[in-house]
XYZ file of C-alpha atoms in Angstrom:
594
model
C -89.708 -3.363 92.776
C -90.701 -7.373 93.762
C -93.986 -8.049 91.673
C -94.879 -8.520 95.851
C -94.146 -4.820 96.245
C -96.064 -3.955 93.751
C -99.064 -6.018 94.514
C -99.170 -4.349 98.116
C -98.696 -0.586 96.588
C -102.159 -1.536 94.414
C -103.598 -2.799 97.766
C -102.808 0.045 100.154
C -103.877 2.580 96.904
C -107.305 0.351 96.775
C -108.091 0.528 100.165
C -107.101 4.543 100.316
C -109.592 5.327 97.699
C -112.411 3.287 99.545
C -111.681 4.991 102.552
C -112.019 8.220 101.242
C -115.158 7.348 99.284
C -116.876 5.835 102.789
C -115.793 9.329 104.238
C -117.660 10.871 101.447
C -120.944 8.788 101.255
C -120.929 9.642 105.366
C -120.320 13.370 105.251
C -123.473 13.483 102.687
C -125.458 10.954 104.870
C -124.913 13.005 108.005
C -126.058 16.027 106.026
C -129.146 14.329 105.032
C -130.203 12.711 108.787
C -129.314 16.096 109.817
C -133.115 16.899 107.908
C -134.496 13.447 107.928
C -135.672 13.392 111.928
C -138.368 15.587 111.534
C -140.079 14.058 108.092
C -139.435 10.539 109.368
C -140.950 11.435 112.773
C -143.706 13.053 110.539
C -143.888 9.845 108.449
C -144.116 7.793 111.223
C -146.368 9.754 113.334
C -148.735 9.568 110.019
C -148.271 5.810 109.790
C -149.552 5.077 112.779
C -152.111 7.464 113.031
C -153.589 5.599 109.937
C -153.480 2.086 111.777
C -154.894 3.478 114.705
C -157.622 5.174 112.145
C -157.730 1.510 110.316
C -158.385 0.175 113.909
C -161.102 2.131 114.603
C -162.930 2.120 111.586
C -162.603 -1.300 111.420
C -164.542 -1.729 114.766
C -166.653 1.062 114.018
C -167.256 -0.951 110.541
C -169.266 -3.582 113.021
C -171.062 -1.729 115.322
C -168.528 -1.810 117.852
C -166.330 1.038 119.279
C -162.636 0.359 120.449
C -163.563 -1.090 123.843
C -166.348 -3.353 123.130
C -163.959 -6.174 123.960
C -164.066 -4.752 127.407
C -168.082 -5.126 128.142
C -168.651 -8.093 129.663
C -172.206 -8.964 127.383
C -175.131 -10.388 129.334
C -179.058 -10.045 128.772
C -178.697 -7.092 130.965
C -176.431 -5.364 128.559
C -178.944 -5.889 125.531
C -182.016 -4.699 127.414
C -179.763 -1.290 128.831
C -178.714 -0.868 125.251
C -182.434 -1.092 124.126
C -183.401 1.235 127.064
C -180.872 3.413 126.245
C -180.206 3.955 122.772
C -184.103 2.248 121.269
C -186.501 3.229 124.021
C -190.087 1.684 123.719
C -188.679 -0.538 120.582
C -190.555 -3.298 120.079
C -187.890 -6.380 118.778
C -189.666 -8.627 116.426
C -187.776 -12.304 115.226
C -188.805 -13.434 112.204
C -187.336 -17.555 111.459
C -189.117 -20.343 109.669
C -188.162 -22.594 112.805
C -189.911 -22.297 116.152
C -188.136 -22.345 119.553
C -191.113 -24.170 121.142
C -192.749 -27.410 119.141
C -196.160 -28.901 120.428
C -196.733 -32.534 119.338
C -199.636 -35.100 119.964
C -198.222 -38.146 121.920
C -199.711 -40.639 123.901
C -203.276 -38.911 123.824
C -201.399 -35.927 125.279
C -199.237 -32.663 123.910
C -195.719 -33.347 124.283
C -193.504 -30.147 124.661
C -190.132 -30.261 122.005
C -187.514 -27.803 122.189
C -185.453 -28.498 118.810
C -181.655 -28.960 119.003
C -181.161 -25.862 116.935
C -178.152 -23.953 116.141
C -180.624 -21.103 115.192
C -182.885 -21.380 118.206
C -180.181 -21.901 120.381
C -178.621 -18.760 119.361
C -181.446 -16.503 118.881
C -183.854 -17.689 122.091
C -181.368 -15.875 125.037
C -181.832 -12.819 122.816
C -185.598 -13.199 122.080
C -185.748 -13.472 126.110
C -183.801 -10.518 126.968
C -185.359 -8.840 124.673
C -189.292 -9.391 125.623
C -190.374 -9.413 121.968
C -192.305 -11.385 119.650
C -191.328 -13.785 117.894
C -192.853 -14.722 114.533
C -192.720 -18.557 112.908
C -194.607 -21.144 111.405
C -195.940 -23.835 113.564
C -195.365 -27.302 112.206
C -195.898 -29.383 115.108
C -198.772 -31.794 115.263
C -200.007 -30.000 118.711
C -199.061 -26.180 117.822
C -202.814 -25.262 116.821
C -204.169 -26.474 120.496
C -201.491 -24.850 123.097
C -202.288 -21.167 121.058
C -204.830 -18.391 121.568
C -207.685 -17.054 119.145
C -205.006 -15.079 117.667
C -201.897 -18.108 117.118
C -200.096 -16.452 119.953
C -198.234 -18.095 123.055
C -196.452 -16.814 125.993
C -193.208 -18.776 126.384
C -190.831 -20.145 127.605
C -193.866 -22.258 129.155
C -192.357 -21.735 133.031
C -191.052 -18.852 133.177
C -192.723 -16.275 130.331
C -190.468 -13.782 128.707
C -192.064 -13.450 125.401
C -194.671 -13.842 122.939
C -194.262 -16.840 119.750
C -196.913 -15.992 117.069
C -197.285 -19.392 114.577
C -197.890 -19.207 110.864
C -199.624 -21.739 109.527
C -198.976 -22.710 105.952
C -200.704 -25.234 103.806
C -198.677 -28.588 102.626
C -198.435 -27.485 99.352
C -196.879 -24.128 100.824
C -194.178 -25.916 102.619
C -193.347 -28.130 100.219
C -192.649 -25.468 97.543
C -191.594 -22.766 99.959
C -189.218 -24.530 102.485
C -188.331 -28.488 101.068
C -187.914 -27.200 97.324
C -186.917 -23.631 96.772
C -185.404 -22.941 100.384
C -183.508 -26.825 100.767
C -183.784 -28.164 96.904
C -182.219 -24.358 95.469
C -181.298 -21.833 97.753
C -179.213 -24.331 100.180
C -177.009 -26.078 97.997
C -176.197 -23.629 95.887
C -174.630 -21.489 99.171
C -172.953 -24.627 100.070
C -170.477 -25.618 98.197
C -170.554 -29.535 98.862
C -171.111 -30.042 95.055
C -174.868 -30.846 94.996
C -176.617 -30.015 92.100
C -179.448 -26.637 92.784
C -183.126 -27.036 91.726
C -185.063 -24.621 90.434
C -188.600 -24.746 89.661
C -190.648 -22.288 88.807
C -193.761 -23.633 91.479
C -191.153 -23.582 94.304
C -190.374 -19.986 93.360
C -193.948 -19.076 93.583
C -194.562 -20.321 96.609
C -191.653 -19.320 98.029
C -192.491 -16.004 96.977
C -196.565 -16.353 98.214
C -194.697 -17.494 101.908
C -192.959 -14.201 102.414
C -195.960 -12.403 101.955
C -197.628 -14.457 104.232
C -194.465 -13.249 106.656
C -194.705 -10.133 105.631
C -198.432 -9.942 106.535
C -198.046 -11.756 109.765
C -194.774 -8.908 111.190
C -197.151 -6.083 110.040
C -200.000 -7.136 112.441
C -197.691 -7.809 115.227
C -196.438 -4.560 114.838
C -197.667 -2.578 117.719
C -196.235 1.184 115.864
C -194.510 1.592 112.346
C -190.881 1.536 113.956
C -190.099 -1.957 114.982
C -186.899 -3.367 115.086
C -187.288 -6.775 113.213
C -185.214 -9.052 112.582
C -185.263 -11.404 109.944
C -183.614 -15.015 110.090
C -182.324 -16.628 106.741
C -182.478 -18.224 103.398
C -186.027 -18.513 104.047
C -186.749 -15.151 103.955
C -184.713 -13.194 101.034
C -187.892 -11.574 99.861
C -189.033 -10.596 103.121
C -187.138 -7.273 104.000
C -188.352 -5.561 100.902
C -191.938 -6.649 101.686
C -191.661 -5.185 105.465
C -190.275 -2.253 103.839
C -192.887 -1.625 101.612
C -195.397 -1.707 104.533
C -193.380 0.103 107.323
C -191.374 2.478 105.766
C -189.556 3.707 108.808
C -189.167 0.184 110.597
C -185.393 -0.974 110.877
C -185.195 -4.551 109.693
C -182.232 -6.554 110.168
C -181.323 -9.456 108.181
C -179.063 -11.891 109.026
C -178.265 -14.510 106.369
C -176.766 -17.579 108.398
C -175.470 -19.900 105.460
C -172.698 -19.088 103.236
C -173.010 -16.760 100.574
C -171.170 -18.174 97.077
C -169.254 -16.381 95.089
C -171.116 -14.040 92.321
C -170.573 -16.607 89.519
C -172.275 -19.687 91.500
C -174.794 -17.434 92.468
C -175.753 -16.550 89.139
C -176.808 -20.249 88.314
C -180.135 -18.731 90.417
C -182.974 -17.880 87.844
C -184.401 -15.283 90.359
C -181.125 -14.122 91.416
C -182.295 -10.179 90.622
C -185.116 -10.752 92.423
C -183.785 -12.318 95.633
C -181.086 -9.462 95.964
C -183.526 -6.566 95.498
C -185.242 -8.527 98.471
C -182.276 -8.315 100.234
C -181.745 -4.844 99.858
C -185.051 -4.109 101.579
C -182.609 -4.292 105.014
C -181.336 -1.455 107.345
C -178.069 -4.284 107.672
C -177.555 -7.649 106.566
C -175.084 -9.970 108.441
C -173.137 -12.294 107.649
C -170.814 -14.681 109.915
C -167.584 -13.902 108.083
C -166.314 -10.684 106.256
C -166.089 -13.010 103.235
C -169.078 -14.325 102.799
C -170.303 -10.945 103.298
C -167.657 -9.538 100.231
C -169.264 -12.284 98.182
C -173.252 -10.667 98.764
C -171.524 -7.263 97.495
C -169.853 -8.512 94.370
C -173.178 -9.978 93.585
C -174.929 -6.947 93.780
C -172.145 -5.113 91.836
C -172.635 -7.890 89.223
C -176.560 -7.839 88.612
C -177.510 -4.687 89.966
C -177.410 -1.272 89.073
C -176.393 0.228 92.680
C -173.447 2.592 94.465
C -171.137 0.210 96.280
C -169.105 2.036 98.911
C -166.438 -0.808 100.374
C -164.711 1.486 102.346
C -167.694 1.872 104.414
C -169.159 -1.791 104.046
C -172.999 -0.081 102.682
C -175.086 -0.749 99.325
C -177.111 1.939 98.044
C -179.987 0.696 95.920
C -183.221 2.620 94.968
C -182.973 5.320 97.198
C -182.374 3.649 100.553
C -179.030 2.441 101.677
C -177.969 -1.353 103.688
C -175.299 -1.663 105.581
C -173.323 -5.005 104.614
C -171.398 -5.834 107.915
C -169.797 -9.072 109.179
C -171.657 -10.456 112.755
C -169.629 -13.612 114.009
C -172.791 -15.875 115.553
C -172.258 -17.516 118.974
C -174.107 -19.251 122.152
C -175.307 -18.269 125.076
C -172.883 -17.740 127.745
C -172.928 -19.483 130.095
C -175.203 -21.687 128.787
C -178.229 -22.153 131.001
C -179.010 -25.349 131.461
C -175.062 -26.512 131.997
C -176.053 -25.897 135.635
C -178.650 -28.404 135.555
C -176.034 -31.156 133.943
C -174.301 -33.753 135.947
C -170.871 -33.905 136.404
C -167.882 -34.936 133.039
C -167.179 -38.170 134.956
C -171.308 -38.574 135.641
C -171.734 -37.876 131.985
C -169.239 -40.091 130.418
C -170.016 -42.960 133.177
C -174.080 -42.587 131.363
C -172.992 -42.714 127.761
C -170.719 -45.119 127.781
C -173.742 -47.413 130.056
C -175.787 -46.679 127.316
C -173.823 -47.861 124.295
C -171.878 -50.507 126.199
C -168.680 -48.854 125.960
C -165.591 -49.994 127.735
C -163.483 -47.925 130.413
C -160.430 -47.468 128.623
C -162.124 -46.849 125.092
C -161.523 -43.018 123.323
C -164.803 -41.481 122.764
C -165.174 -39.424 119.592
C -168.284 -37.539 118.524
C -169.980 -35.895 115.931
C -173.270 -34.422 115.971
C -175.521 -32.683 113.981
C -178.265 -32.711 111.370
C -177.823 -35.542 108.694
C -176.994 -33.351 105.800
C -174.149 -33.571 103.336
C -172.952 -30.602 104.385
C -171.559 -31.678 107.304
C -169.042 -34.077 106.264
C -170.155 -37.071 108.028
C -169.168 -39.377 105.221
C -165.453 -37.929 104.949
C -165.324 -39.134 109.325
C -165.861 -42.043 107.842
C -162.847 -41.950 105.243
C -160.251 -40.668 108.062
C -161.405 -43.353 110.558
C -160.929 -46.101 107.721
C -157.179 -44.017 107.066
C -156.565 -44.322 110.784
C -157.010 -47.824 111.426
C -155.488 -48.650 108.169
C -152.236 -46.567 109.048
C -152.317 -47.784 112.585
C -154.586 -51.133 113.546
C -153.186 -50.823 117.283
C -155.982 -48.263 117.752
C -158.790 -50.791 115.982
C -160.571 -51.629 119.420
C -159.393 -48.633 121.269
C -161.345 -46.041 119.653
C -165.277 -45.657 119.079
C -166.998 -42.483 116.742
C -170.591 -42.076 118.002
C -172.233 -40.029 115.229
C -175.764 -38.143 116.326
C -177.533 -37.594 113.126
C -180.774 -35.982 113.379
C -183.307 -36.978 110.473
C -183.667 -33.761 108.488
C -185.633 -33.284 105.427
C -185.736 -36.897 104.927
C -188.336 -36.642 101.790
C -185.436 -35.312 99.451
C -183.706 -37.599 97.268
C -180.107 -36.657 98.380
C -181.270 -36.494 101.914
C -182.473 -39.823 101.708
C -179.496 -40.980 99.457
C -176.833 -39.729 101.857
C -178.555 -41.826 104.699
C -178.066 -44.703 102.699
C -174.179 -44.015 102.204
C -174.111 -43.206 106.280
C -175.597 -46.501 107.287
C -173.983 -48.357 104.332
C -169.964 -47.239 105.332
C -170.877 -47.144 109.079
C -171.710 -51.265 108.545
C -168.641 -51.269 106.515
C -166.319 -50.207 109.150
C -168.442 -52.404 111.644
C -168.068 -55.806 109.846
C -164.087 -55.006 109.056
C -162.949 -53.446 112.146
C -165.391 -54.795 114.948
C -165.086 -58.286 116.934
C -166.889 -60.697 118.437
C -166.577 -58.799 121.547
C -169.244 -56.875 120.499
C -166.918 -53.549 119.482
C -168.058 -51.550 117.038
C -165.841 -48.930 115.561
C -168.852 -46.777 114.623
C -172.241 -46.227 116.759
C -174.756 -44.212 114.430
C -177.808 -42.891 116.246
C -180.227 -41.587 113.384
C -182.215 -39.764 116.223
C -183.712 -36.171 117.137
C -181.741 -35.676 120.547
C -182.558 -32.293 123.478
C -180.065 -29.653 124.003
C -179.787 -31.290 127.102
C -179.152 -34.419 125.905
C -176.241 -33.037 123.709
C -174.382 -31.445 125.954
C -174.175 -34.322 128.334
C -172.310 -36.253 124.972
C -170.243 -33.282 124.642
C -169.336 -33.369 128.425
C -168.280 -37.150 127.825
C -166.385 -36.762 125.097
C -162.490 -37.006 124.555
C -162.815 -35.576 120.927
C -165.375 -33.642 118.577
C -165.077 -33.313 115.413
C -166.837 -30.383 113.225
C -165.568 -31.393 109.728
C -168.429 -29.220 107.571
C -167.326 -29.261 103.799
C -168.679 -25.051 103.891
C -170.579 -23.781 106.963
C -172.030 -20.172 107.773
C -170.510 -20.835 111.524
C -171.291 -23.984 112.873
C -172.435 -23.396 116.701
C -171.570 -27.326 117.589
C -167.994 -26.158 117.983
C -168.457 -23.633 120.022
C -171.633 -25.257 122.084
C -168.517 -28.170 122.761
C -165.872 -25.592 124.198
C -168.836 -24.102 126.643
C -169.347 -27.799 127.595
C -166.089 -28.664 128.853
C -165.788 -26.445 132.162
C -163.161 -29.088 132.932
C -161.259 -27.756 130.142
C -160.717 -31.679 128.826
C -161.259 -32.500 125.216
C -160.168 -32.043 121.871
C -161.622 -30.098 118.739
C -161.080 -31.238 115.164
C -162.699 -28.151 113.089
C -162.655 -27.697 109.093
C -161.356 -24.627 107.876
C -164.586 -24.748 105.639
C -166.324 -23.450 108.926
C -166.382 -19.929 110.213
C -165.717 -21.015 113.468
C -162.390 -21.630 112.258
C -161.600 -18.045 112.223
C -162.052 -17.659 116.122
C -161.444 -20.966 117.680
C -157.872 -20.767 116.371
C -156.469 -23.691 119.670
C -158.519 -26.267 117.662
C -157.107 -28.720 115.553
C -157.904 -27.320 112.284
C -158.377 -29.723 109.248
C -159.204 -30.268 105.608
C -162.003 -32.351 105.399
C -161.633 -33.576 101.847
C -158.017 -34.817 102.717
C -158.670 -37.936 105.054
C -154.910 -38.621 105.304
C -154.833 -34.889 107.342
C -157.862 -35.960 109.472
C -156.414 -39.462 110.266
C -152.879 -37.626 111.811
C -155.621 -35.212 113.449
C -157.177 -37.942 115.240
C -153.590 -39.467 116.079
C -152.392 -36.110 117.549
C -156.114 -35.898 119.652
C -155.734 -39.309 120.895
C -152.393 -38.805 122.203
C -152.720 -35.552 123.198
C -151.534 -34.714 127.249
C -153.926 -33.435 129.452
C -151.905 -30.469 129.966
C -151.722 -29.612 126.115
C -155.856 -29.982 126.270
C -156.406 -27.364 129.114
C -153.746 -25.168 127.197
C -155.988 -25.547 123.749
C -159.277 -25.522 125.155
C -158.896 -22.488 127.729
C -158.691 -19.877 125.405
C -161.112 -20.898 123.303
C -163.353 -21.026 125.879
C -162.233 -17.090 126.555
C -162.968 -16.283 123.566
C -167.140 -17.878 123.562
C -167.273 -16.306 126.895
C -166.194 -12.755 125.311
C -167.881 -13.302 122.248
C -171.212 -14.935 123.109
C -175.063 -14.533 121.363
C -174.856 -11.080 123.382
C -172.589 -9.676 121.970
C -173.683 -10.515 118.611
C -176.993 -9.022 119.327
C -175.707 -6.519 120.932
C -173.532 -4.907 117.749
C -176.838 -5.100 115.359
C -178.583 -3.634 117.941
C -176.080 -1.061 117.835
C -176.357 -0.537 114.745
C -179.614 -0.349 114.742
C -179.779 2.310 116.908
C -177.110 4.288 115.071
C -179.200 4.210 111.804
C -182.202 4.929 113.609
C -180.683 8.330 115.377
C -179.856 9.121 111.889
C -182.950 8.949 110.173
C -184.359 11.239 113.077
C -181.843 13.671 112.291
C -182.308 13.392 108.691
C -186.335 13.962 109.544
C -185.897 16.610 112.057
C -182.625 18.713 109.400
C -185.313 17.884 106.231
C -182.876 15.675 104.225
C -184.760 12.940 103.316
C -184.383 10.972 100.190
C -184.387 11.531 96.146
C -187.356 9.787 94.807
C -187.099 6.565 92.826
C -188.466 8.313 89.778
C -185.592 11.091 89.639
C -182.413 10.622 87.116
C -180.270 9.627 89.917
C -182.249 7.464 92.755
C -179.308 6.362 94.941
C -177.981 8.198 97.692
C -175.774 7.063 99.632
C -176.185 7.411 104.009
C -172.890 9.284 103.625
C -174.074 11.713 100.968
C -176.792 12.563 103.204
C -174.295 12.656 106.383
C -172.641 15.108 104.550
C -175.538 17.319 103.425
C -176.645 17.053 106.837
C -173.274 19.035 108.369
C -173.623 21.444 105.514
């Protein structure tokens, strides 16, 4: 035989045995699928079940059920969910900011309505609500527009509820609010690499303030089961206080700043203290789930307390706080848009007022002047885009609002420096004899009104935070534009990144990024705007201050229910002084159906 012949005799024998070993491997695979249908159905059936499960408890998990997506949230579904589910409540806001500011001018009161992320989030809710709402009155005017008890029925025309001012001495708000609050608390949630200051006279007034607080919600209190709810950094003593007093109150915290990681938060000498406070709460919110998994590593670090994560609660002392994640928003639609002029109106006003050309791009950023926001890093990408491309120097213009805040604090006061010292920069190198400036910065306190009408006129906003809770100028820009023009640069540092996924999402600290971000804006089609900015604008509509309102006050109601059954079955629970203090809400859940 040809070594040919023999080369196809190994092939055919090769290919024979294969054959017959496929044949085998099938026969037992056929024998197997002949079982397999029903487990793998059962498998898959089980799978999916546990998604759906997942699903649920994940809405459940934030005081939503599977359909609140569905409910189209208005003032009239908060006061049906407090008629329904918290008859005869009475809703009490707690904030160290007013909504309504009285100052002497001209021999006469002038009426201020702050520019307030806070405010402009919480006063829809206040309204709907018809509650009280508790802060302390700094303006020059507040102690003549109030009654003999420091109460006032507002909003001036139109009356919905009642604003009860706190007065505190100057030495109280300088150690409670400029030093502890703004000099410790607020740069150590912020990670924008300012050094925290502790002192020990801040902390006691600080602490003397929340009693104060704490003093001031009890005498509102019209019963011992209020619903209050209590805003911020200011107050992380104040829940336990309220508690102490009004046992059977809910009280709702919402904490609307970051919340750093359990190793930067131990830098805080009262750290202990300030999360027992905490843990005075029915529920504390958070914007994002992360900031809120931060709080509960935290307490797992410095405090002996029964975590459950699956569940999202803290049990500490005997009582238990839900930990839950409560995206902020705006009002929707936002009032006074109806009372604005038209885009083309708007942007033919601004650019009057600063002199700007017809063919110039108009970007914006506004906000307080804090080095949080990332103002100075604008700066560094406009320098990178003119640098990169000088056609544009001349055909582009940042206004930047900046409203004074906390202006006697050294880095306050330093950063305005650095603001007005690049701006100049960029003025003198960039701007001609024309009289174009690259950079128009407008140091000035500025209405809601008045904001909206810049956002209206804007081609581009950018919200470059270097860490933000939310940052409500991002979404307050999307309601704006009911022309569905414009374009948003956001930092991922911001939790408005996580919803307002069309915008043009940047790194702040990487000015090359920002620079192609402004390119892409600039030249960005009309078409690719309305495509961008529709559904974020769906998603502000759907997930407005309502809503967010709405799931606490949800939850509110769910925890209150509870603690009537737990009252009316006679589970109540262990007392502090007992071995084992902490029961968890789903121990007693449990006890309850046995």
């Amino acid at each position: 035989m040809t070594n040919y012949g023999v080369e196809m005799l190994w092939i055919v024998i090769l290919a024979s045995l294969g054959l017959s070993a496929l044949a085998v491997l099938f026969s037992i695979s056929r024998r197997r699928d002949s079982r397999a249908p029903a487990v793998a159905r059962a498998a898959g059936e089980d799978v999916a079940a546990e998604a759906a499960r997942k699903v649920m408890r994940e809405f459940e998990k934030n005081g939503q059920s599977a359909d609140a997506a569905l409910v189209t949230w208005s003032p009239e579904t908060l006061r049906k969910i407090l008629a329904d589910d918290l008859p005869d409540a009475q809703v009490i806001v707690v904030s160290n900011r007013e909504p309504y500011i009285h100052n002497v001018k001209d021999d006469g009161v002038e009426l201020v309505v702050p520019a307030s992320g806070l405010v402009s989030a919480l006063e829809p809710i206040t309204r709907a609500c018809g509650g009280t709402w508790i802060a302390y009155g700094g303006g020059s005017a507040d102690r003549l527009t109030v009654d003999e008890n420091d109460r006032l029925p507002v909003p001036p025309d139109h009356p919905a509820y009642t604003l009860r001012r706190v007065w505190l001495s100057e030495e109280e708000y300088q150690g409670y609010y400029l030093g502890f609050a703004n000099e410790g608390l607020w740069p150590l949630c912020h990670i924008a690499f300012t050094r925290p200051i502790f002192r020990a006279s801040d902390w006691e007034a600080y602490e003397a303030v929340n009693r104060k607080f704490a003093d001031t919600v009890v005498a509102e209190a019209r019963n011992e089961r209020p619903i209050v709810l209590v805003q911020d950094y200011h107050f992380a003593l104040l829940p336990r206080m309220i508690r102490e007093r009004l046992p059977e109150a809910i009280v709702i915290t919402f904490w609307h700043i970051p919340w750093p990681n359990s190793e930067v938060f131990s830098i805080c000498p009262w750290r202990e203290r300030i999360l027992e406070g905490l843990l005075g709460s029915s529920i504390i919110g958070f914007h994002t789930q992360f900031h809120a998994n931060n709080f509960t590593e935290s307490v797992d670090r410095f405090l002996e307390s029964r975590i459950e994560r699956a569940d999202a609660a803290i049990s500490y002392g005997g009582q238990t706080t839900l930990v839950h994640a409560y995206p902020i928003s705006i009002e929707w639609p936002a009032e006074l848009l109806a009372k604005l002029p038209t885009v083309e109106e708007c942007r033919t006003r601004l650019r009057d007022r600063f002199g700007l050309k017809a063919d110039v791009k108009l970007c914006i950023g506004v906000e307080r002047l804090d080095y949080t926001k990332g103002i100075l890093d604008r700066f560094q990408a406009l320098d990178e885009l003119f640098t990169r491309h000088p056609e544009l120097i001349g055909r582009l213009v940042f206004l930047q609002i900046a409203a004074p805040s906390r202006g006697t604090l050294p880095a306050y006061q330093q950063l305005h420096d650095e603001c007005m010292r690049y701006a100049g920069d960029l003025n003198e190198r960039y701007g001609s004899s024309d009289g174009y400036k690259p950079v128009i910065m407008v140091a000035e306190h500025h209405s809601q009104e008045q904001v909206y009408e810049i956002y209206r006129a804007a081609d581009i906003c950018m919200v470059t935070s270097l860490h933000d809770g939310m940052n409500l100028v991002a979404k307050e820009f999307v309601a704006a534009r009911d022309d569905e023009q414009g374009v948003l640069l956001l930092s991922t540092f911001a939790g408005a990144s996580r919803e307002l996924l069309e915008a043009l999402i940047v790194n702040p600290y990487d000015a090359a990024m920002m620079s192609d971000a402004l390119l892409q804006a600039l030249t960005m089609s009309p078409d690719e705007q309305r495509e961008r900015m529709r559904p974020m604008r769906e998603m502000v509509r759907d997930n407005n201050v309502y809503r967010w309102a709405g799931s606490m006050l949800l939850d509110a109601a769910r925890l209150r229910k509870r603690s009537d059954l737990d009252r009316a079955t006679g589970v109540t629970e262990r007392p502090a002084n007992t071995d084992s203090n902490i029961v968890s809400i789903f121990d007693r859940m449990r006890r309850v159906a046995s």
